[in-house]
Short mmCIF file of C-alpha atoms and ligand atoms in Angstrom, two decimals:
data_model
loop_
_atom_site.label_atom_id
_atom_site.label_comp_id
_atom_site.label_asym_id
_atom_site.label_seq_id
_atom_site.Cartn_x
_atom_site.Cartn_y
_atom_site.Cartn_z
CA MET A 23 -17.52 -52.57 -64.82
CA VAL A 24 -14.17 -54.10 -65.76
CA MET A 25 -13.30 -56.67 -63.07
CA PRO A 26 -9.61 -56.44 -62.06
CA SER A 27 -7.89 -59.61 -63.21
CA ILE A 28 -6.20 -61.53 -60.41
CA ASP A 29 -2.69 -60.66 -61.61
CA ASP A 30 -3.15 -56.91 -61.47
CA THR A 31 -4.60 -56.62 -58.01
CA LYS A 32 -2.45 -57.29 -54.99
CA ILE A 33 -4.89 -59.53 -53.10
CA VAL A 34 -3.79 -59.86 -49.48
CA THR A 35 -6.01 -62.05 -47.33
CA ILE A 36 -6.14 -61.50 -43.60
CA GLU A 37 -4.43 -64.86 -43.14
CA ARG A 38 -1.47 -63.81 -45.29
CA HIS A 39 -1.32 -60.40 -43.63
CA ILE A 40 -1.27 -61.84 -40.10
CA LEU A 41 1.35 -64.44 -41.09
CA ASN A 42 3.55 -61.71 -42.61
CA GLU A 43 3.16 -59.64 -39.43
CA GLN A 44 3.95 -62.58 -37.18
CA ARG A 45 7.01 -63.46 -39.28
CA THR A 46 8.62 -60.27 -38.01
CA TYR A 47 8.45 -61.68 -34.46
CA PRO A 48 11.18 -64.40 -34.37
CA GLU A 49 9.71 -65.88 -31.21
CA ALA A 50 6.23 -66.07 -32.73
CA THR A 51 4.79 -69.58 -32.48
CA GLY A 52 1.89 -68.91 -34.84
CA VAL A 53 -0.70 -69.38 -32.08
CA LEU A 54 -1.77 -65.72 -32.21
CA THR A 55 -2.06 -66.04 -35.97
CA TYR A 56 -4.43 -68.96 -35.62
CA LEU A 57 -6.38 -67.21 -32.87
CA LEU A 58 -6.95 -64.20 -35.14
CA TYR A 59 -8.04 -66.58 -37.93
CA ASP A 60 -10.56 -68.16 -35.56
CA ILE A 61 -11.96 -64.73 -34.66
CA ALA A 62 -12.18 -63.79 -38.34
CA LEU A 63 -14.08 -67.02 -38.95
CA ALA A 64 -16.52 -66.17 -36.16
CA GLY A 65 -16.94 -62.77 -37.82
CA LYS A 66 -17.82 -64.40 -41.14
CA VAL A 67 -20.43 -66.62 -39.49
CA ILE A 68 -21.95 -63.76 -37.50
CA ALA A 69 -21.97 -61.60 -40.65
CA SER A 70 -23.85 -64.33 -42.51
CA GLN A 71 -26.49 -64.23 -39.77
CA THR A 72 -26.75 -60.43 -39.47
CA THR A 73 -27.35 -59.99 -43.20
CA ARG A 74 -30.31 -62.37 -43.05
CA ALA A 75 -31.51 -61.60 -39.49
CA GLY A 76 -34.99 -60.66 -40.66
CA LEU A 77 -35.30 -63.86 -42.66
CA ALA A 78 -33.97 -66.29 -40.13
CA GLU A 79 -36.24 -65.39 -37.26
CA ILE A 80 -33.31 -64.03 -35.26
CA LEU A 81 -34.50 -60.49 -34.92
CA GLY A 82 -35.92 -59.36 -31.63
CA ARG A 83 -35.43 -60.18 -28.01
CA THR A 84 -34.86 -63.46 -26.23
CA GLY A 85 -36.80 -62.27 -23.22
CA ASN A 86 -33.71 -62.81 -21.03
CA ILE A 87 -31.96 -60.08 -19.05
CA ASN A 88 -28.15 -60.19 -18.99
CA VAL A 89 -25.64 -59.21 -16.36
CA GLN A 90 -25.80 -55.65 -17.70
CA GLY A 91 -29.49 -55.49 -16.80
CA GLU A 92 -30.30 -55.24 -20.51
CA GLU A 93 -32.62 -57.37 -22.62
CA VAL A 94 -30.64 -59.95 -24.61
CA MET A 95 -31.32 -59.87 -28.35
CA LYS A 96 -31.32 -63.17 -30.25
CA LEU A 97 -28.30 -62.02 -32.25
CA ASP A 98 -26.42 -61.16 -29.03
CA GLU A 99 -26.90 -64.74 -27.90
CA LEU A 100 -26.01 -66.25 -31.28
CA ALA A 101 -22.82 -64.17 -31.61
CA ASP A 102 -21.85 -64.92 -28.02
CA ARG A 103 -22.26 -68.69 -28.51
CA MET A 104 -20.50 -68.59 -31.89
CA ILE A 105 -17.35 -66.95 -30.56
CA PHE A 106 -17.18 -69.24 -27.51
CA ASN A 107 -17.78 -72.45 -29.50
CA LEU A 108 -15.24 -71.53 -32.20
CA ASN A 109 -12.56 -70.85 -29.61
CA ASN A 110 -13.14 -73.18 -26.66
CA HIS A 111 -11.48 -76.30 -28.14
CA THR A 112 -8.46 -74.89 -29.99
CA ASN A 113 -5.90 -75.20 -27.12
CA ARG A 114 -5.04 -71.55 -27.77
CA LEU A 115 -6.90 -69.96 -24.85
CA ALA A 116 -6.59 -70.20 -21.08
CA VAL A 117 -9.91 -68.42 -20.46
CA MET A 118 -12.48 -66.12 -22.07
CA ALA A 119 -14.87 -63.43 -20.86
CA SER A 120 -17.91 -62.02 -22.63
CA GLU A 121 -20.12 -58.99 -22.12
CA GLU A 122 -23.07 -61.40 -22.15
CA GLN A 123 -21.79 -63.72 -19.41
CA GLU A 124 -21.55 -62.75 -15.74
CA ASP A 125 -18.52 -64.85 -14.91
CA ILE A 126 -15.34 -65.83 -16.76
CA LEU A 127 -15.79 -68.55 -19.43
CA ARG A 128 -13.72 -71.60 -18.51
CA ILE A 129 -12.29 -73.88 -21.20
CA PRO A 130 -14.28 -77.15 -21.02
CA GLU A 131 -12.19 -79.80 -19.24
CA GLN A 132 -12.08 -82.14 -22.27
CA TYR A 133 -9.99 -79.51 -24.08
CA GLY A 134 -6.49 -78.22 -23.41
CA THR A 135 -5.71 -74.64 -22.44
CA GLY A 136 -3.35 -72.27 -24.22
CA LYS A 137 -1.45 -69.09 -23.55
CA TYR A 138 -3.93 -66.40 -24.60
CA VAL A 139 -6.95 -64.72 -23.04
CA LEU A 140 -9.88 -63.55 -25.18
CA LEU A 141 -12.28 -60.83 -23.94
CA TYR A 142 -15.16 -59.85 -26.18
CA ASP A 143 -18.35 -57.95 -26.76
CA PRO A 144 -20.06 -60.40 -29.10
CA LEU A 145 -22.50 -57.92 -30.51
CA ASP A 146 -22.11 -54.19 -29.99
CA GLY A 147 -24.99 -51.86 -30.80
CA SER A 148 -27.74 -54.36 -29.98
CA SER A 149 -30.34 -51.63 -29.72
CA ASN A 150 -29.88 -51.17 -33.47
CA ILE A 151 -30.30 -54.80 -34.57
CA ASP A 152 -33.99 -54.59 -35.46
CA PHE A 153 -33.51 -51.36 -37.41
CA ASN A 154 -30.86 -52.56 -39.84
CA VAL A 155 -28.23 -50.15 -38.52
CA SER A 156 -24.56 -51.22 -38.44
CA ILE A 157 -23.54 -53.35 -35.45
CA GLY A 158 -20.24 -54.98 -34.53
CA THR A 159 -18.10 -57.30 -32.42
CA ILE A 160 -15.17 -56.08 -30.29
CA PHE A 161 -12.29 -58.24 -28.98
CA ALA A 162 -9.15 -57.92 -26.88
CA ILE A 163 -6.35 -60.52 -26.59
CA TYR A 164 -3.86 -60.81 -23.71
CA ASN A 165 -1.16 -63.27 -22.71
CA ARG A 166 -2.27 -65.31 -19.70
CA LYS A 167 -0.61 -64.26 -16.42
CA THR A 168 -1.15 -67.54 -14.56
CA GLU A 169 1.32 -70.31 -15.34
CA SER A 170 -0.87 -73.18 -16.49
CA GLY A 171 -4.19 -74.94 -16.18
CA LEU A 172 -7.53 -73.19 -16.36
CA GLY A 173 -7.23 -69.42 -16.69
CA THR A 174 -8.60 -67.24 -13.90
CA LEU A 175 -10.33 -63.91 -13.31
CA GLU A 176 -6.85 -62.42 -12.74
CA ASP A 177 -5.95 -63.37 -16.33
CA CYS A 178 -8.96 -61.35 -17.54
CA LEU A 179 -8.33 -58.26 -15.42
CA GLN A 180 -5.20 -56.87 -17.05
CA LYS A 181 -4.32 -53.26 -17.92
CA GLY A 182 -5.03 -52.35 -21.56
CA LYS A 183 -1.39 -51.42 -22.06
CA ASP A 184 -0.52 -55.13 -21.73
CA MET A 185 -2.87 -56.08 -24.56
CA VAL A 186 -1.34 -58.27 -27.28
CA ALA A 187 -3.95 -57.59 -29.98
CA ALA A 188 -7.35 -55.93 -30.36
CA GLY A 189 -9.90 -55.55 -33.10
CA TYR A 190 -13.48 -55.32 -34.16
CA MET A 191 -15.80 -56.57 -36.86
CA ILE A 192 -18.40 -54.16 -38.22
CA TYR A 193 -21.46 -55.60 -39.94
CA GLY A 194 -22.68 -52.81 -42.18
CA ALA A 195 -22.88 -52.00 -45.88
CA SER A 196 -19.95 -54.39 -46.03
CA THR A 197 -18.40 -56.54 -43.32
CA MET A 198 -15.02 -55.32 -42.15
CA LEU A 199 -12.45 -56.58 -39.68
CA VAL A 200 -10.03 -54.02 -38.23
CA TYR A 201 -7.22 -55.20 -35.97
CA THR A 202 -3.87 -54.32 -34.47
CA SER A 203 -1.23 -56.56 -32.93
CA GLY A 204 0.85 -53.59 -31.89
CA ARG A 205 2.25 -52.84 -35.34
CA GLY A 206 -0.28 -50.42 -36.77
CA VAL A 207 -3.98 -50.80 -37.54
CA HIS A 208 -5.15 -52.71 -40.59
CA GLY A 209 -8.62 -53.04 -42.13
CA PHE A 210 -10.00 -55.94 -44.15
CA THR A 211 -13.24 -56.14 -46.11
CA LEU A 212 -15.10 -59.43 -46.48
CA ASP A 213 -15.52 -60.49 -50.09
CA PRO A 214 -18.58 -62.72 -49.71
CA SER A 215 -18.02 -64.25 -53.14
CA VAL A 216 -14.82 -65.91 -51.93
CA GLY A 217 -15.49 -65.78 -48.17
CA GLU A 218 -12.19 -64.02 -47.50
CA PHE A 219 -11.31 -60.86 -45.60
CA LEU A 220 -9.14 -58.89 -48.07
CA LEU A 221 -6.78 -56.07 -47.06
CA THR A 222 -8.45 -52.78 -48.03
CA HIS A 223 -7.19 -50.34 -45.37
CA PRO A 224 -3.48 -50.95 -44.61
CA ASN A 225 -1.87 -48.86 -41.84
CA ILE A 226 -4.90 -46.81 -40.84
CA ARG A 227 -3.94 -43.45 -39.29
CA ILE A 228 -6.55 -41.17 -37.71
CA PRO A 229 -6.62 -37.97 -39.86
CA GLU A 230 -5.06 -34.84 -38.33
CA ILE A 231 -8.18 -32.74 -38.93
CA PRO A 232 -11.18 -34.26 -37.10
CA ARG A 233 -14.52 -34.24 -38.89
CA TYR A 234 -16.99 -35.66 -36.36
CA PHE A 235 -17.89 -35.75 -32.72
CA SER A 236 -20.13 -38.53 -31.39
CA ALA A 237 -22.04 -38.43 -28.10
CA ASN A 238 -25.63 -38.93 -26.99
CA GLN A 239 -26.47 -35.29 -26.30
CA ALA A 240 -29.92 -36.30 -25.02
CA TYR A 241 -28.08 -37.06 -21.78
CA MET A 242 -26.31 -33.67 -21.54
CA LYS A 243 -28.40 -32.80 -18.45
CA TYR A 244 -26.79 -35.77 -16.66
CA TRP A 245 -23.20 -34.77 -17.51
CA SER A 246 -20.70 -32.85 -15.39
CA GLU A 247 -20.07 -29.14 -15.96
CA GLY A 248 -16.72 -29.90 -17.61
CA VAL A 249 -18.23 -32.37 -20.10
CA ARG A 250 -21.12 -29.99 -20.84
CA ARG A 251 -18.69 -27.15 -21.56
CA PHE A 252 -16.52 -29.51 -23.69
CA THR A 253 -19.64 -30.38 -25.71
CA ARG A 254 -20.46 -26.68 -26.15
CA TYR A 255 -16.85 -26.19 -27.30
CA LEU A 256 -17.37 -28.89 -29.96
CA GLN A 257 -20.65 -27.20 -30.94
CA GLY A 258 -18.70 -23.93 -31.40
CA VAL A 259 -20.69 -22.03 -28.75
CA GLU A 260 -18.18 -22.03 -25.88
CA LYS A 261 -16.96 -18.42 -25.58
CA ASP A 262 -13.32 -17.70 -26.62
CA ASP A 263 -12.60 -21.31 -27.50
CA ALA A 264 -13.17 -22.12 -31.17
CA PRO A 265 -13.28 -25.83 -32.12
CA PRO A 266 -11.56 -27.32 -35.18
CA LYS A 267 -13.30 -26.22 -38.37
CA SER A 268 -16.11 -28.19 -40.00
CA LEU A 269 -16.86 -30.46 -37.03
CA SER A 270 -20.12 -32.29 -37.53
CA LEU A 271 -22.16 -34.46 -35.15
CA ARG A 272 -22.72 -38.12 -35.97
CA TYR A 273 -24.06 -40.57 -33.34
CA ILE A 274 -25.32 -43.97 -34.45
CA GLY A 275 -25.72 -45.71 -31.09
CA SER A 276 -23.35 -48.51 -32.11
CA MET A 277 -19.98 -47.70 -30.61
CA VAL A 278 -18.10 -49.78 -33.17
CA ALA A 279 -19.75 -47.92 -36.07
CA ASP A 280 -19.20 -44.50 -34.48
CA PHE A 281 -15.61 -45.41 -33.62
CA HIS A 282 -14.89 -46.79 -37.11
CA ARG A 283 -16.17 -43.66 -38.86
CA ASN A 284 -14.11 -41.41 -36.57
CA LEU A 285 -11.01 -43.59 -37.03
CA LEU A 286 -11.21 -43.16 -40.81
CA ALA A 287 -12.47 -39.55 -40.94
CA GLY A 288 -11.04 -38.09 -37.73
CA GLY A 289 -13.09 -37.25 -34.66
CA ILE A 290 -13.97 -38.14 -31.09
CA PHE A 291 -16.45 -40.57 -29.54
CA TYR A 292 -17.36 -40.05 -25.93
CA TYR A 293 -19.68 -41.66 -23.41
CA PRO A 294 -19.07 -39.71 -20.20
CA ALA A 295 -19.92 -40.43 -16.59
CA ASP A 296 -23.55 -39.50 -16.06
CA SER A 297 -26.09 -39.27 -13.27
CA LYS A 298 -28.78 -40.95 -15.40
CA ASP A 299 -28.70 -44.20 -13.40
CA PRO A 300 -27.26 -44.08 -9.87
CA ARG A 301 -26.26 -47.75 -10.27
CA TYR A 302 -23.86 -46.74 -13.04
CA PRO A 303 -22.22 -43.38 -12.21
CA ASN A 304 -19.45 -44.08 -14.72
CA GLY A 305 -21.79 -44.24 -17.72
CA LYS A 306 -22.83 -47.25 -19.78
CA LEU A 307 -19.73 -48.54 -21.53
CA ARG A 308 -17.43 -51.25 -20.26
CA LEU A 309 -13.66 -51.09 -19.90
CA ILE A 310 -12.25 -54.50 -20.74
CA TYR A 311 -14.17 -55.36 -23.91
CA GLU A 312 -15.20 -51.94 -25.23
CA GLY A 313 -13.05 -49.02 -24.02
CA ALA A 314 -9.65 -50.71 -23.71
CA PRO A 315 -9.55 -52.54 -27.09
CA LEU A 316 -10.83 -49.49 -28.97
CA SER A 317 -8.36 -47.24 -27.12
CA PHE A 318 -5.51 -49.62 -28.06
CA ILE A 319 -6.59 -49.41 -31.71
CA ALA A 320 -6.98 -45.61 -31.53
CA GLN A 321 -3.51 -45.26 -29.98
CA GLN A 322 -1.98 -47.53 -32.65
CA ALA A 323 -3.57 -45.26 -35.28
CA GLY A 324 -2.13 -42.08 -33.72
CA GLY A 325 -5.13 -41.26 -31.51
CA TYR A 326 -5.81 -41.58 -27.76
CA GLY A 327 -8.38 -42.96 -25.31
CA SER A 328 -9.01 -41.48 -21.86
CA ASP A 329 -11.49 -41.78 -19.00
CA GLY A 330 -11.40 -37.99 -18.81
CA TYR A 331 -8.43 -37.96 -16.46
CA ARG A 332 -5.87 -40.51 -17.72
CA ASN A 333 -5.06 -43.01 -20.46
CA LEU A 334 -7.71 -45.76 -20.46
CA LEU A 335 -4.92 -48.30 -21.10
CA ASP A 336 -3.38 -47.48 -17.70
CA ILE A 337 -6.50 -48.43 -15.76
CA GLN A 338 -6.23 -51.62 -13.69
CA PRO A 339 -9.66 -53.32 -14.11
CA GLU A 340 -11.27 -54.34 -10.80
CA SER A 341 -14.15 -56.39 -12.27
CA LEU A 342 -15.18 -57.96 -15.60
CA HIS A 343 -18.07 -55.59 -16.37
CA GLN A 344 -16.55 -52.47 -14.87
CA ARG A 345 -17.85 -49.31 -16.56
CA VAL A 346 -15.69 -46.29 -17.24
CA PRO A 347 -16.32 -42.91 -18.86
CA MET A 348 -14.54 -42.83 -22.21
CA PHE A 349 -13.29 -40.22 -24.68
CA ILE A 350 -11.62 -41.84 -27.71
CA GLY A 351 -10.29 -40.34 -30.96
CA ASN A 352 -8.01 -37.49 -32.05
CA ILE A 353 -5.45 -36.70 -29.34
CA GLU A 354 -6.16 -32.95 -29.40
CA LEU A 355 -9.89 -33.44 -28.86
CA VAL A 356 -9.46 -36.04 -26.10
CA GLU A 357 -6.90 -33.83 -24.32
CA LYS A 358 -9.31 -30.87 -24.69
CA ALA A 359 -11.98 -32.95 -22.92
CA GLU A 360 -9.50 -33.70 -20.12
CA GLU A 361 -8.72 -29.96 -19.90
CA TYR A 362 -12.40 -28.98 -19.56
CA ILE A 363 -12.96 -31.68 -16.96
CA ARG A 364 -9.89 -30.55 -14.98
CA LYS A 365 -10.97 -26.94 -15.15
CA PHE A 366 -14.72 -27.14 -14.46
CA ASP A 367 -15.49 -30.38 -12.60
P1 AHG B 407 -24.01 -53.15 -26.51
O1 AHG B 407 -25.03 -53.34 -27.58
O2 AHG B 407 -22.83 -54.09 -26.64
O3 AHG B 407 -24.61 -53.15 -25.13
O4 AHG B 407 -23.37 -51.72 -26.71
C1 AHG B 407 -24.21 -50.65 -26.94
C2 AHG B 407 -23.49 -49.42 -26.53
C3 AHG B 407 -22.61 -48.83 -27.62
O5 AHG B 407 -22.52 -49.62 -28.76
C4 AHG B 407 -23.29 -47.54 -27.96
O6 AHG B 407 -22.37 -46.52 -28.22
C5 AHG B 407 -24.09 -47.23 -26.72
O7 AHG B 407 -24.45 -48.48 -26.17
C6 AHG B 407 -25.31 -46.44 -27.01
O8 AHG B 407 -25.87 -46.15 -25.73
P2 AHG B 407 -27.00 -45.00 -25.59
O9 AHG B 407 -28.21 -45.54 -26.28
O10 AHG B 407 -27.16 -44.83 -24.11
O11 AHG B 407 -26.45 -43.74 -26.25
MN1 MN B 408 -21.08 -52.95 -26.67
MN1 MN B 409 -22.86 -56.14 -26.73
#
């Protein structure tokens, strides 16, 4: 294989890309740029661990149960600690919140606070870790609302439409970082030989014609009539309502991986409200560090994210780990879900 020589490939690192983006904001201070670097660095470190999980004794469970009531995998804990420790001393953040931690994560008092808020799911798709299936990290960045000092819960509970930036890392056949700061969605692939995220997917737009739908149909019996009929529509068996051609089902059980495939190929991911567990009538997935950041990215790529009734980005979060039903992907498919729910629920 002829390797492209440096001069004939336009190599854009994520650092250069973010700097170029921030240059278009005259008031930009560069802090967001550095914050995104820090997150990319955390992604590189986590990636280095996920690719050798089986070798480094970090497969399997820790034996702890987290605030979600789920067993914490060793890689969940490692990713969670990595992101916190890489960001808690940079004077860029007022406060953080993690899927793995019950309460907000205060900046240690020996460090200064900054103007941003970082919310994150350190490792998404944990149930897949031991089976070598793609997993990911999801993050959302907001401006702090409080004036100064240590950030508060209020800083973490903001509507998705006020998000400053969002993104995810996906640890799969390659490691990618996909982010938006409100000016389109851009994808970078980690080149392990140089340890850089290089621009490979500029200005991602969700394709007009959707190719996939992603949902855990094993739970169909727990779904509402509207969601069941929407699913039958996607399957092409709902009378007098033909779905888009060539829709196929793909469901990996890692939201980031399902979302990423649908973003690039067109499609919808949904995790509806279900009666499976009376403690969680709104389904399994969380608003502030799963649904909202991925909806912001979808919207920036020409798609849409809804809770079945309204734009997910309009929802005012009431609590850190609040769960919401979510339908995210091609606008037409998400609006079709809303239509079925309106009509039959
Ligand atoms: P997490 O590992 O962060 O808890 O997220 C797992 C989520 C999401 O990634 C995935 O889509 C969903 O759980 C799968 O849930 P089911 O097994 O209930 O389908
Ligand atoms: Mn998750
Ligand atoms: Mn997680």
